[in-house]
Amino acid sequence: MNPNAAARTRAAGVAYAGGAYVLWGVLPLYFLLLVPTGPWEIVAARVLFSFVFCVLLLTFTRGWRRILAIVRQPRLLGGTALAGVLIYVNWQVFLIGTLSDRVVETALGYFINPITTVLLGVFVLHERIRRLQWVAIGIAALAVVVIILAYGSFPWIALSLTASFGVYGLIKKKIGPAVDAVSGLTLESLWLIPIAVVQLVIVAHTTGITFGSVGAWHTALLLFAGVVTAVPLLLFASGARRIDLAIIGMIQFITPIMQFLTGVLILHEPMPPERWIGFIIVWVAVGVFVVDLLLTRRRRPPLPI
């Protein structure tokens, strides 16, 4: 590949992936604009409107053949169903955390997520990991213990987010390139439509549906939830094809950093000393993880041009 073309490809990949992580970083502020809508109605809206948006994209890009090819393969179809359940858990827990003044805890989950991904590679894919990666895992485990014992609260939101998104990424890796981003999100949303409908029925009979009853701006924001859900995933897919995983591994910390700053500086969530200690230990683990990525990338021989 021409050096200039390769540089442009890498720059585009960084821009796409960076854009995805920045959008994910501002999601808490977007969802807070949807108050008084609760987390169950918002997730149902994300599922339904993401499906509509993906159907429009597939129609516009003439991508229905790709969907049919996936449907003919039970293994791929089952993979999209499992991925749908996992991303539903992730969305629901994230909304519960965001709308219950626990944005900082959601950030903790995404700080730990890369280390969780490494652990899944060891125990599920039987991958060998490097010494520094083991050090990062041990430090992150220590941080969780400190938060539980010193802060006196089990970080179930953080651990649920990192577990669900970590296994989601594992399933997507097993499915491989046979399922493109738009087709995958379309099928994942399709599997979740019955859950979304049940949630809306329950909300309607308890707290009441807010869609269309709060105001035109609020209704427009809820309708836009499908675009907000799909666009970062599509940007991420475009970026991941252009840059290596080491760069992705470093860029992905944009999201939890933004969420942490949002929780502390904008939403003024409590950060007692015990919680600061836990986060500092997590950041040490993240630092070790990033150093390992940089050292590994430096030792890797350059690709032929």
Tab-separated table of C-alpha atoms in Angstrom:
chain	number	residue	atom	x	y	z
A	1	MET	CA	0.000	0.000	0.000
A	2	ASN	CA	1.196	3.524	-0.799
A	3	PRO	CA	2.570	5.188	2.376
A	4	ASN	CA	0.352	8.252	1.906
A	5	ALA	CA	-2.726	6.098	1.357
A	6	ALA	CA	-1.873	4.020	4.436
A	7	ALA	CA	-1.485	7.183	6.519
A	8	ARG	CA	-4.842	8.492	5.281
A	9	THR	CA	-6.472	5.157	6.102
A	10	ARG	CA	-5.062	5.200	9.644
A	11	ALA	CA	-6.121	8.816	10.141
A	12	ALA	CA	-9.645	8.004	8.970
A	13	GLY	CA	-9.738	4.987	11.290
A	14	VAL	CA	-8.698	7.064	14.289
A	15	ALA	CA	-11.311	9.694	13.386
A	16	TYR	CA	-14.105	7.123	13.048
A	17	ALA	CA	-13.235	5.253	16.247
A	18	GLY	CA	-12.600	8.471	18.163
A	19	GLY	CA	-15.956	9.824	17.027
A	20	ALA	CA	-17.684	6.670	18.267
A	21	TYR	CA	-16.081	6.865	21.705
A	22	VAL	CA	-16.789	10.601	22.031
A	23	LEU	CA	-20.463	10.001	21.224
A	24	TRP	CA	-20.614	7.175	23.779
A	25	GLY	CA	-18.972	9.528	26.264
A	26	VAL	CA	-21.739	12.144	25.997
A	27	LEU	CA	-24.596	9.621	26.132
A	28	PRO	CA	-25.290	10.233	29.866
A	29	LEU	CA	-26.053	13.905	29.162
A	30	TYR	CA	-28.298	12.966	26.245
A	31	PHE	CA	-30.294	10.478	28.301
A	32	LEU	CA	-30.643	12.957	31.164
A	33	LEU	CA	-32.402	15.272	28.695
A	34	LEU	CA	-35.110	12.592	28.402
A	35	VAL	CA	-36.227	12.941	32.053
A	36	PRO	CA	-39.002	12.306	33.180
A	37	THR	CA	-38.844	9.226	30.930
A	38	GLY	CA	-37.580	6.254	32.942
A	39	PRO	CA	-34.844	3.767	31.979
A	40	TRP	CA	-37.270	1.014	30.931
A	41	GLU	CA	-39.135	3.196	28.445
A	42	ILE	CA	-35.876	4.662	27.086
A	43	VAL	CA	-34.378	1.222	26.415
A	44	ALA	CA	-37.586	0.145	24.676
A	45	ALA	CA	-37.348	3.279	22.521
A	46	ARG	CA	-33.701	2.512	21.723
A	47	VAL	CA	-34.631	-0.989	20.579
A	48	LEU	CA	-37.617	0.010	18.445
A	49	PHE	CA	-36.160	3.134	16.866
A	50	SER	CA	-32.762	1.499	16.277
A	51	PHE	CA	-34.566	-1.229	14.355
A	52	VAL	CA	-36.444	1.335	12.260
A	53	PHE	CA	-33.251	3.291	11.563
A	54	CYS	CA	-31.367	0.124	10.552
A	55	VAL	CA	-34.191	-0.984	8.257
A	56	LEU	CA	-34.023	2.399	6.522
A	57	LEU	CA	-30.229	2.081	6.212
A	58	LEU	CA	-30.495	-1.432	4.778
A	59	THR	CA	-33.082	-0.268	2.279
A	60	PHE	CA	-31.037	2.771	1.263
A	61	THR	CA	-27.797	0.765	0.906
A	62	ARG	CA	-29.524	-2.290	-0.602
A	63	GLY	CA	-28.189	-4.490	2.148
A	64	TRP	CA	-31.057	-6.972	2.469
A	65	ARG	CA	-29.033	-9.681	0.725
A	66	ARG	CA	-26.584	-9.632	3.620
A	67	ILE	CA	-29.453	-10.163	6.073
A	68	LEU	CA	-30.755	-13.116	4.053
A	69	ALA	CA	-27.279	-14.667	3.984
A	70	ILE	CA	-27.112	-14.476	7.797
A	71	VAL	CA	-30.633	-15.891	8.245
A	72	ARG	CA	-29.631	-18.985	6.226
A	73	GLN	CA	-26.881	-19.793	8.757
A	74	PRO	CA	-28.311	-20.896	12.140
A	75	ARG	CA	-24.981	-20.388	13.935
A	76	LEU	CA	-24.766	-16.753	12.874
A	77	LEU	CA	-28.452	-16.172	13.575
A	78	GLY	CA	-28.113	-17.637	17.067
A	79	GLY	CA	-25.055	-15.472	17.635
A	80	THR	CA	-27.005	-12.314	16.830
A	81	ALA	CA	-29.756	-13.392	19.255
A	82	LEU	CA	-27.255	-13.893	22.094
A	83	ALA	CA	-25.543	-10.605	21.225
A	84	GLY	CA	-28.944	-8.904	21.340
A	85	VAL	CA	-29.650	-10.172	24.862
A	86	LEU	CA	-26.220	-9.027	26.071
A	87	ILE	CA	-26.467	-5.543	24.557
A	88	TYR	CA	-29.971	-5.246	26.036
A	89	VAL	CA	-28.569	-5.962	29.521
A	90	ASN	CA	-25.812	-3.415	28.884
A	91	TRP	CA	-28.242	-0.713	27.721
A	92	GLN	CA	-30.645	-1.329	30.595
A	93	VAL	CA	-27.999	-1.271	33.326
A	94	PHE	CA	-26.383	1.816	31.786
A	95	LEU	CA	-29.724	3.682	31.785
A	96	ILE	CA	-30.475	2.649	35.371
A	97	GLY	CA	-27.052	3.930	36.424
A	98	THR	CA	-27.332	7.168	34.461
A	99	LEU	CA	-30.815	8.058	35.710
A	100	SER	CA	-30.068	7.148	39.336
A	101	ASP	CA	-27.086	9.525	39.739
A	102	ARG	CA	-24.467	6.792	39.275
A	103	VAL	CA	-22.714	7.970	36.115
A	104	VAL	CA	-19.337	7.687	37.881
A	105	GLU	CA	-19.998	3.997	38.498
A	106	THR	CA	-20.820	3.459	34.816
A	107	ALA	CA	-17.445	5.036	34.020
A	108	LEU	CA	-15.773	2.548	36.377
A	109	GLY	CA	-17.299	-0.319	34.385
A	110	TYR	CA	-15.880	0.962	31.105
A	111	PHE	CA	-12.457	1.637	32.641
A	112	ILE	CA	-12.322	-2.036	33.657
A	113	ASN	CA	-13.791	-3.328	30.379
A	114	PRO	CA	-10.516	-3.773	28.399
A	115	ILE	CA	-9.084	-5.837	31.251
A	116	THR	CA	-12.294	-7.910	31.355
A	117	THR	CA	-11.877	-8.549	27.629
A	118	VAL	CA	-8.372	-9.910	28.240
A	119	LEU	CA	-9.697	-12.235	30.964
A	120	LEU	CA	-12.401	-13.557	28.640
A	121	GLY	CA	-9.712	-14.252	26.048
A	122	VAL	CA	-7.824	-16.343	28.609
A	123	PHE	CA	-10.716	-18.393	30.005
A	124	VAL	CA	-12.923	-18.695	26.915
A	125	LEU	CA	-10.559	-18.511	23.932
A	126	HIS	CA	-7.576	-20.007	25.848
A	127	GLU	CA	-5.320	-17.144	24.769
A	128	ARG	CA	-1.922	-16.602	26.356
A	129	ILE	CA	-1.459	-13.180	27.909
A	130	ARG	CA	1.642	-11.223	28.794
A	131	ARG	CA	3.060	-10.587	32.259
A	132	LEU	CA	2.036	-6.900	32.332
A	133	GLN	CA	-1.529	-7.867	31.420
A	134	TRP	CA	-1.636	-10.165	34.463
A	135	VAL	CA	-0.356	-7.279	36.582
A	136	ALA	CA	-3.133	-5.017	35.238
A	137	ILE	CA	-5.750	-7.680	36.009
A	138	GLY	CA	-4.481	-8.066	39.577
A	139	ILE	CA	-4.488	-4.310	40.194
A	140	ALA	CA	-8.026	-3.958	38.798
A	141	ALA	CA	-9.231	-6.783	41.073
A	142	LEU	CA	-7.651	-5.008	44.030
A	143	ALA	CA	-9.517	-1.828	43.077
A	144	VAL	CA	-12.873	-3.631	43.112
A	145	VAL	CA	-12.092	-5.092	46.551
A	146	VAL	CA	-11.133	-1.639	47.868
A	147	ILE	CA	-14.363	-0.116	46.566
A	148	ILE	CA	-16.446	-2.875	48.161
A	149	LEU	CA	-14.697	-2.798	51.538
A	150	ALA	CA	-13.742	0.871	51.908
A	151	TYR	CA	-16.624	2.546	50.102
A	152	GLY	CA	-19.074	0.007	51.488
A	153	SER	CA	-20.981	-0.547	48.269
A	154	PHE	CA	-20.891	-3.424	45.789
A	155	PRO	CA	-20.340	-1.855	42.325
A	156	TRP	CA	-22.956	-4.009	40.596
A	157	ILE	CA	-23.600	-1.451	37.865
A	158	ALA	CA	-19.907	-1.255	36.924
A	159	LEU	CA	-19.411	-5.028	37.003
A	160	SER	CA	-22.641	-5.722	35.076
A	161	LEU	CA	-21.628	-3.236	32.379
A	162	THR	CA	-18.124	-4.620	31.950
A	163	ALA	CA	-19.353	-8.249	31.971
A	164	SER	CA	-22.196	-7.702	29.490
A	165	PHE	CA	-20.159	-5.592	27.077
A	166	GLY	CA	-17.142	-7.868	27.386
A	167	VAL	CA	-19.130	-11.000	26.509
A	168	TYR	CA	-20.957	-9.027	23.780
A	169	GLY	CA	-17.583	-8.240	22.208
A	170	LEU	CA	-16.590	-11.898	22.496
A	171	ILE	CA	-19.752	-13.020	20.678
A	172	LYS	CA	-19.187	-10.416	17.957
A	173	LYS	CA	-15.628	-11.700	17.538
A	174	LYS	CA	-16.849	-15.292	17.211
A	175	ILE	CA	-19.431	-14.255	14.607
A	176	GLY	CA	-16.612	-12.538	12.764
A	177	PRO	CA	-16.759	-10.531	9.549
A	178	ALA	CA	-19.707	-12.612	8.287
A	179	VAL	CA	-22.054	-10.185	10.081
A	180	ASP	CA	-21.541	-6.533	9.184
A	181	ALA	CA	-22.389	-3.736	11.618
A	182	VAL	CA	-25.756	-2.708	10.145
A	183	SER	CA	-27.018	-6.270	9.653
A	184	GLY	CA	-25.872	-7.252	13.140
A	185	LEU	CA	-27.593	-4.322	14.861
A	186	THR	CA	-30.743	-4.894	12.778
A	187	LEU	CA	-31.039	-8.524	13.878
A	188	GLU	CA	-30.061	-7.775	17.476
A	189	SER	CA	-32.794	-5.127	17.637
A	190	LEU	CA	-35.282	-7.471	15.962
A	191	TRP	CA	-34.771	-10.144	18.641
A	192	LEU	CA	-35.358	-7.521	21.342
A	193	ILE	CA	-38.641	-6.135	19.987
A	194	PRO	CA	-40.810	-8.549	22.086
A	195	ILE	CA	-38.920	-7.490	25.240
A	196	ALA	CA	-39.353	-3.824	24.325
A	197	VAL	CA	-43.088	-4.280	23.769
A	198	VAL	CA	-43.519	-6.059	27.128
A	199	GLN	CA	-41.595	-3.279	28.857
A	200	LEU	CA	-43.795	-0.613	27.281
A	201	VAL	CA	-46.953	-2.461	28.378
A	202	ILE	CA	-45.667	-2.667	31.952
A	203	VAL	CA	-44.626	1.006	31.956
A	204	ALA	CA	-48.025	2.000	30.565
A	205	HIS	CA	-49.773	0.229	33.450
A	206	THR	CA	-47.428	1.562	36.170
A	207	THR	CA	-45.730	4.927	35.742
A	208	GLY	CA	-47.278	5.726	32.359
A	209	ILE	CA	-45.787	6.254	28.892
A	210	THR	CA	-44.169	9.677	28.443
A	211	PHE	CA	-43.638	9.494	24.664
A	212	GLY	CA	-45.653	12.241	23.002
A	213	SER	CA	-46.970	13.645	26.284
A	214	VAL	CA	-44.123	15.867	27.543
A	215	GLY	CA	-43.536	18.139	24.575
A	216	ALA	CA	-42.385	18.256	20.957
A	217	TRP	CA	-38.685	18.578	21.870
A	218	HIS	CA	-38.840	15.616	24.252
A	219	THR	CA	-40.659	13.506	21.647
A	220	ALA	CA	-38.046	14.375	19.014
A	221	LEU	CA	-35.230	13.387	21.386
A	222	LEU	CA	-36.871	10.022	22.090
A	223	LEU	CA	-37.332	9.409	18.356
A	224	PHE	CA	-33.660	10.258	17.859
A	225	ALA	CA	-32.651	7.510	20.330
A	226	GLY	CA	-32.373	5.032	17.465
A	227	VAL	CA	-29.884	7.224	15.596
A	228	VAL	CA	-27.925	7.896	18.798
A	229	THR	CA	-27.701	4.144	19.366
A	230	ALA	CA	-26.770	3.101	15.824
A	231	VAL	CA	-24.357	5.824	14.665
A	232	PRO	CA	-21.560	5.191	17.228
A	233	LEU	CA	-21.698	1.446	16.492
A	234	LEU	CA	-21.351	2.111	12.755
A	235	LEU	CA	-18.504	4.590	13.305
A	236	PHE	CA	-16.737	2.067	15.520
A	237	ALA	CA	-17.081	-0.669	12.890
A	238	SER	CA	-15.616	1.656	10.230
A	239	GLY	CA	-12.723	2.613	12.481
A	240	ALA	CA	-11.910	-0.923	13.619
A	241	ARG	CA	-11.425	-2.023	10.003
A	242	ARG	CA	-8.763	0.666	9.431
A	243	ILE	CA	-6.591	0.603	12.562
A	244	ASP	CA	-5.098	-2.145	14.713
A	245	LEU	CA	-6.398	-3.236	18.097
A	246	ALA	CA	-3.559	-1.551	19.991
A	247	ILE	CA	-4.778	1.872	18.841
A	248	ILE	CA	-8.396	0.909	19.562
A	249	GLY	CA	-7.308	-0.224	23.022
A	250	MET	CA	-5.993	3.254	23.818
A	251	ILE	CA	-8.744	5.268	22.141
A	252	GLN	CA	-11.500	3.425	24.014
A	253	PHE	CA	-10.589	5.148	27.291
A	254	ILE	CA	-12.090	8.364	25.865
A	255	THR	CA	-15.556	7.130	26.869
A	256	PRO	CA	-15.014	6.397	30.596
A	257	ILE	CA	-12.892	9.539	31.016
A	258	MET	CA	-15.726	11.667	29.610
A	259	GLN	CA	-18.313	9.840	31.715
A	260	PHE	CA	-16.229	10.238	34.858
A	261	LEU	CA	-15.777	13.979	34.257
A	262	THR	CA	-19.499	14.301	33.531
A	263	GLY	CA	-20.403	12.599	36.808
A	264	VAL	CA	-17.945	14.562	38.943
A	265	LEU	CA	-17.812	18.025	37.348
A	266	ILE	CA	-21.270	18.419	35.800
A	267	LEU	CA	-23.571	16.188	37.865
A	268	HIS	CA	-21.576	16.644	41.116
A	269	GLU	CA	-21.861	13.017	42.185
A	270	PRO	CA	-20.230	12.259	45.562
A	271	MET	CA	-16.568	11.221	45.507
A	272	PRO	CA	-15.464	10.498	49.100
A	273	PRO	CA	-11.794	9.611	49.705
A	274	GLU	CA	-12.523	5.871	49.691
A	275	ARG	CA	-13.984	6.088	46.200
A	276	TRP	CA	-11.052	8.199	44.947
A	277	ILE	CA	-8.665	5.528	46.229
A	278	GLY	CA	-10.567	2.845	44.307
A	279	PHE	CA	-10.524	4.868	41.098
A	280	ILE	CA	-6.830	5.741	41.448
A	281	ILE	CA	-6.032	2.026	41.727
A	282	VAL	CA	-8.148	1.394	38.597
A	283	TRP	CA	-6.250	4.115	36.739
A	284	VAL	CA	-2.952	2.486	37.731
A	285	ALA	CA	-4.263	-0.761	36.225
A	286	VAL	CA	-5.287	1.115	33.074
A	287	GLY	CA	-1.821	2.697	32.905
A	288	VAL	CA	-0.147	-0.710	33.088
A	289	PHE	CA	-2.510	-1.989	30.390
A	290	VAL	CA	-1.706	0.933	28.043
A	291	VAL	CA	2.054	0.571	28.634
A	292	ASP	CA	1.763	-3.103	27.664
A	293	LEU	CA	-0.069	-2.129	24.463
A	294	LEU	CA	2.602	0.422	23.566
A	295	LEU	CA	5.494	-1.951	24.246
A	296	THR	CA	3.857	-4.738	22.238
A	297	ARG	CA	3.192	-2.424	19.304
A	298	ARG	CA	6.793	-1.150	19.357
A	299	ARG	CA	8.198	-4.698	19.259
A	300	ARG	CA	5.935	-5.745	16.392
A	301	PRO	CA	7.687	-5.691	12.982
A	302	PRO	CA	6.281	-3.128	10.536
A	303	LEU	CA	3.805	-4.352	7.973
A	304	PRO	CA	5.121	-4.597	4.390
A	305	ILE	CA	4.080	-1.745	2.136
